[in-house]
Short mmCIF file of C-alpha atoms in Angstrom, two decimals:
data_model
loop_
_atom_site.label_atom_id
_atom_site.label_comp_id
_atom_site.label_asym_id
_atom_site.label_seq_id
_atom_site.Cartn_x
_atom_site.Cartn_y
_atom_site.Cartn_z
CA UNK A 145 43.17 -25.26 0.98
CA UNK A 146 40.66 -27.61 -0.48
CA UNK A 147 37.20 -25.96 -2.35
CA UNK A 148 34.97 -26.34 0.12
CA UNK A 149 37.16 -24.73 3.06
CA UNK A 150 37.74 -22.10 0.67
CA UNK A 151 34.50 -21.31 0.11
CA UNK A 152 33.38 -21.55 3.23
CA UNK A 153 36.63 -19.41 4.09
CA UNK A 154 35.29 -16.86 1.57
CA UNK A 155 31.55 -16.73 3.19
CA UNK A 156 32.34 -16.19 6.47
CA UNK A 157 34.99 -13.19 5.12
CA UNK A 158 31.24 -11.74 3.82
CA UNK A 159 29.71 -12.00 6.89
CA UNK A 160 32.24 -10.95 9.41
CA UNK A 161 32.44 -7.71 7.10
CA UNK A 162 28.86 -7.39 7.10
CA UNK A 163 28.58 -7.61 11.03
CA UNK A 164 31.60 -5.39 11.71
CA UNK A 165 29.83 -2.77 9.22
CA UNK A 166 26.23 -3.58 11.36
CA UNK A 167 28.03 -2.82 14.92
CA UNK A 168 29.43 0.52 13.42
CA UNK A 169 26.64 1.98 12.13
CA UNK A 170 24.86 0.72 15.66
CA UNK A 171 27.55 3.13 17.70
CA UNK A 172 26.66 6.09 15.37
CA UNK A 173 23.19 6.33 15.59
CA UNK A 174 22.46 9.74 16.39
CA UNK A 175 19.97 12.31 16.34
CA UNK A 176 19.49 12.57 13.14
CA UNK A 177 17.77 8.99 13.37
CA UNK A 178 15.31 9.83 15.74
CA UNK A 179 14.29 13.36 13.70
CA UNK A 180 13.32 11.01 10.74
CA UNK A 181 11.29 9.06 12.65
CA UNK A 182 9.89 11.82 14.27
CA UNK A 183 8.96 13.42 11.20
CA UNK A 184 7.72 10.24 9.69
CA UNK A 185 5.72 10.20 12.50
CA UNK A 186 4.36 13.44 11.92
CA UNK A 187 3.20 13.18 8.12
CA UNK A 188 1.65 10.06 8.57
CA UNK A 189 -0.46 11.21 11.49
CA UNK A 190 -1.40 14.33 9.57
CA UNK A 191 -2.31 12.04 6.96
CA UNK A 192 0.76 12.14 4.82
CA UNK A 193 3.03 8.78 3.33
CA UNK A 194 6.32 8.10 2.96
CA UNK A 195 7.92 7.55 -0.43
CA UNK A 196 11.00 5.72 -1.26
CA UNK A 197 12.98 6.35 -3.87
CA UNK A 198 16.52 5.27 -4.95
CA UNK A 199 18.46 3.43 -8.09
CA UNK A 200 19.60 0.43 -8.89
CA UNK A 201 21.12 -1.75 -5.82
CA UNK A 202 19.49 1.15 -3.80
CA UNK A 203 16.35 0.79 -5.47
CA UNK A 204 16.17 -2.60 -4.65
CA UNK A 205 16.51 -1.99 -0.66
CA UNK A 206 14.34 1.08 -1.23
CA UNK A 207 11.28 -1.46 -2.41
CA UNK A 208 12.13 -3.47 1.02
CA UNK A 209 12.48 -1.01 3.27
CA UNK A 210 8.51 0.56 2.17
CA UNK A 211 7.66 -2.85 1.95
CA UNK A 212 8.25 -3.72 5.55
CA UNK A 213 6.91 -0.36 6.72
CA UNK A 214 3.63 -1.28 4.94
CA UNK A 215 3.51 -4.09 6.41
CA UNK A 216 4.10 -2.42 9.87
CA UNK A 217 1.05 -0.17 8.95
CA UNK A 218 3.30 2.93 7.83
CA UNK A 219 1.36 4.03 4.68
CA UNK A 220 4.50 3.56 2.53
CA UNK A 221 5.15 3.18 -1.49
CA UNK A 222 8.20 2.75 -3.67
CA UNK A 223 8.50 5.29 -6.80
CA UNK A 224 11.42 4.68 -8.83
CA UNK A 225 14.32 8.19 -9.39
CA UNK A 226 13.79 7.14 -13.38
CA UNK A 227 9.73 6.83 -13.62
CA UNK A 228 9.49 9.37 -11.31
CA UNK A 229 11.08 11.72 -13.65
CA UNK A 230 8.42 10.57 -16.31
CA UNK A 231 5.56 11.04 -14.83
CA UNK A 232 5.36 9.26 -11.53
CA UNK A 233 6.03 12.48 -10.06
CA UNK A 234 2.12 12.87 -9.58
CA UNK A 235 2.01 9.89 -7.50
CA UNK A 236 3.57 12.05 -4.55
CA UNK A 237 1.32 14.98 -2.83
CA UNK A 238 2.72 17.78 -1.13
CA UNK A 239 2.02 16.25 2.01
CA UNK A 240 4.14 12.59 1.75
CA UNK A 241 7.57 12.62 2.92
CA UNK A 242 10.19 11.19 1.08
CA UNK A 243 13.05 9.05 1.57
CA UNK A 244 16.02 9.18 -0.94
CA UNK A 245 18.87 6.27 -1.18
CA UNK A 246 21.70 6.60 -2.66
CA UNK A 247 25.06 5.18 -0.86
CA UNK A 248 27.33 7.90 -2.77
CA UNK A 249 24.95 10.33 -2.54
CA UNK A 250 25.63 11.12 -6.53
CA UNK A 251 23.03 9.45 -8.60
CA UNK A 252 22.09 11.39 -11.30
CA UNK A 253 18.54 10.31 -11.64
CA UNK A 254 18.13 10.50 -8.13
CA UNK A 255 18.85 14.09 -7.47
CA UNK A 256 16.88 15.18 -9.87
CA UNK A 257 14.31 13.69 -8.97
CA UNK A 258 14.85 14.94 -5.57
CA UNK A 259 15.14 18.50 -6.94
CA UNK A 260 11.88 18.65 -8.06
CA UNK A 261 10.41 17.06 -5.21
CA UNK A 262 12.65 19.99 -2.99
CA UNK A 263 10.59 22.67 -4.88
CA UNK A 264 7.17 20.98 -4.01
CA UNK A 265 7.93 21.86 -0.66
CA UNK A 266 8.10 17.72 0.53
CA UNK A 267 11.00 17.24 3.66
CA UNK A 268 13.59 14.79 2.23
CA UNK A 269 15.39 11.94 4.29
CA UNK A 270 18.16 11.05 2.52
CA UNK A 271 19.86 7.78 3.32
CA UNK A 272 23.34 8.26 2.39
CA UNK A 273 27.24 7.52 3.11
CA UNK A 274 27.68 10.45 4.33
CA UNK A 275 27.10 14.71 4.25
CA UNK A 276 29.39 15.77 1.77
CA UNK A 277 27.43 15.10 -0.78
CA UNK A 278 25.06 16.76 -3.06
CA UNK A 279 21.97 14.33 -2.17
CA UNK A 280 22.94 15.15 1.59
CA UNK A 281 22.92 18.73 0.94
CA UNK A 282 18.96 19.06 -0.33
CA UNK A 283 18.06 16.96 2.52
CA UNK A 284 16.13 17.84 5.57
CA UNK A 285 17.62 14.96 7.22
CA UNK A 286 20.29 12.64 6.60
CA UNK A 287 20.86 9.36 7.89
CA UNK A 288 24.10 8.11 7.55
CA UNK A 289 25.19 4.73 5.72
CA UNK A 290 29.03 4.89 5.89
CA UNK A 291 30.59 1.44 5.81
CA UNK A 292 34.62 1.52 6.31
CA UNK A 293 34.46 -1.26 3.49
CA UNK A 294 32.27 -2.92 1.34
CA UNK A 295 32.29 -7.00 1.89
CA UNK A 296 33.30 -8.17 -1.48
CA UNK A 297 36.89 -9.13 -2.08
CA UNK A 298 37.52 -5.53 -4.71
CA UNK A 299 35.95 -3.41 -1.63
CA UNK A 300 33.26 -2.20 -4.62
CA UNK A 301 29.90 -3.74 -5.18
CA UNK A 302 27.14 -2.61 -3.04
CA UNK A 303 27.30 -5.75 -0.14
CA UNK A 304 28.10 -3.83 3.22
CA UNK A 305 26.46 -0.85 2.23
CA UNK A 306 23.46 -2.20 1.45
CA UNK A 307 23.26 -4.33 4.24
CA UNK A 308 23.84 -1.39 6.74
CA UNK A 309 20.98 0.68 4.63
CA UNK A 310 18.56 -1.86 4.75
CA UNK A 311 19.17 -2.68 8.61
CA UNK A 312 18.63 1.09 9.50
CA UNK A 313 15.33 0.82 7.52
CA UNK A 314 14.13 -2.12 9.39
CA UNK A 315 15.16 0.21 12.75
CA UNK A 316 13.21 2.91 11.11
CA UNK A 317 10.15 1.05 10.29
CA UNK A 318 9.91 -0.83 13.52
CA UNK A 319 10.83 2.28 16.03
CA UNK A 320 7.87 3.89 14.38
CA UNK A 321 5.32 0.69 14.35
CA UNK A 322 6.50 0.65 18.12
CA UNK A 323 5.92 4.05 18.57
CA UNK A 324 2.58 3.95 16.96
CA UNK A 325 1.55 0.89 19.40
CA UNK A 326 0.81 -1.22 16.29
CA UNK A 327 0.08 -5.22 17.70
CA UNK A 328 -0.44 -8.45 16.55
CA UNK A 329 -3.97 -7.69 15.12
CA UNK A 330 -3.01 -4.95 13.66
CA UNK A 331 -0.34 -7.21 11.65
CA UNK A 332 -2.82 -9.60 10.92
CA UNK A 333 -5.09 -6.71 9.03
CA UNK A 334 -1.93 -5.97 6.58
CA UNK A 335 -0.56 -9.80 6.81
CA UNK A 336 -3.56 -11.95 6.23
CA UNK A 337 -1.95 -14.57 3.75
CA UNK A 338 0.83 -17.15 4.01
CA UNK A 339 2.05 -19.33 6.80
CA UNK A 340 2.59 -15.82 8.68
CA UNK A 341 -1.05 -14.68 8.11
CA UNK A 342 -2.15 -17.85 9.43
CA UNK A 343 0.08 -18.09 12.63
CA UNK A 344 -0.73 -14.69 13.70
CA UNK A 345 -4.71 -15.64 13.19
CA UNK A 346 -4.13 -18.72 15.81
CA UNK A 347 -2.39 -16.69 17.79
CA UNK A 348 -5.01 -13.96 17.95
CA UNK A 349 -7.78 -15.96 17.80
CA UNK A 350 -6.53 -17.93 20.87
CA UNK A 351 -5.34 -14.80 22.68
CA UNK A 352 -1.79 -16.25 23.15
CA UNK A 353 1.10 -13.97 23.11
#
């Protein structure tokens, strides 16, 4: 097989893995889904927020996932397991609910962080692989992240997983904009800038859909 067909081989390995992994978690959505919106729901329309928190490759979708539900007009901020542990703690009040991420559901930093959160009396979502797990075992609700394989060619870095976790975050954060009847104006007030910004103004300003 020449390079190029074997890269291109390679890719579209990736992405059939990552679709296959999308579908599954699409079957399994279950309850448990539609509780964490419902209580995301509820804290933000008793004047609450929702904080994300998770570690490393999990961090990195956490800061995505709170960025799109800002965006979406979810009152939503990223605190880091590490910082949060030094002081970044104060940054949450006892009415914010918080979402946790970790695909093992192991991370040190993470569930301690999530321990001391547990005794401020915040409801935890945790995001996780699974419930037999010691992240999924504080939580108040746990939506599941379980990929049959990761899409990288030693079935270990964070590829699938991720994916599937950030996916179910954008399903999250749009349910709830949905819910919450949030329109094209109201985009516009959180999206001003950028060729977005600027579509949406023509668009509103003409009154085209």
């Amino acid at each position: 097989m020449r390079a190029k067909e074997l890269i291109l081989a390679y890719a579209k390995e990736v992405l059939e893995k990552e679709a296959k992994a999308l579908l599954n978690i699409d079957s399994k959505l279950d309850n448990d889904f539609a509780q964490a919106v419902q209580l995301i729901l509820k804290t933000i329309n008793s004047g609450g927020r929702v904080i994300v928190t998770g570690v490393g490759k999990s961090g990195h979708v956490g800061r995505k996932i709170a960025a799109t539900m800002a965006s979406l007009g979810t009152p939503c901020y990223f605190v880091h397991s590490d910082e949060a542990l030094h002081g970044d703690l104060g940054m949450i009040t006892s009415q914010d609910v918080v979402i946790a991420i970790s695909h093992s559901g192991k991370t040190e930093e993470l569930l301690a962080m999530v321990s001391r959160i547990k005794n401020f009396g915040n409801k935890i979502i945790a995001m996780v692989r699974d419930k037999n797990n010691p992240l999924a075992e504080m939580a108040d609700i746990v939506v599941c992240t379980y990929v049959e394989h990761e899409a990288d060619h030693l079935d270990t870095a964070p590829t699938a997983s991720s994916t599937v976790t950030l996916a179910l975050g954008d399903a999250l954060a749009v349910a709830i904009a949905r819910l919450q009847k949030f329109d094209k104006q109201d985009f516009l007030k959180f999206h001003p800038g950028g060729a977005l910004g600027k579509k949406l103004s023509e668009v509103v300003k003409n009154g085209k859909q």
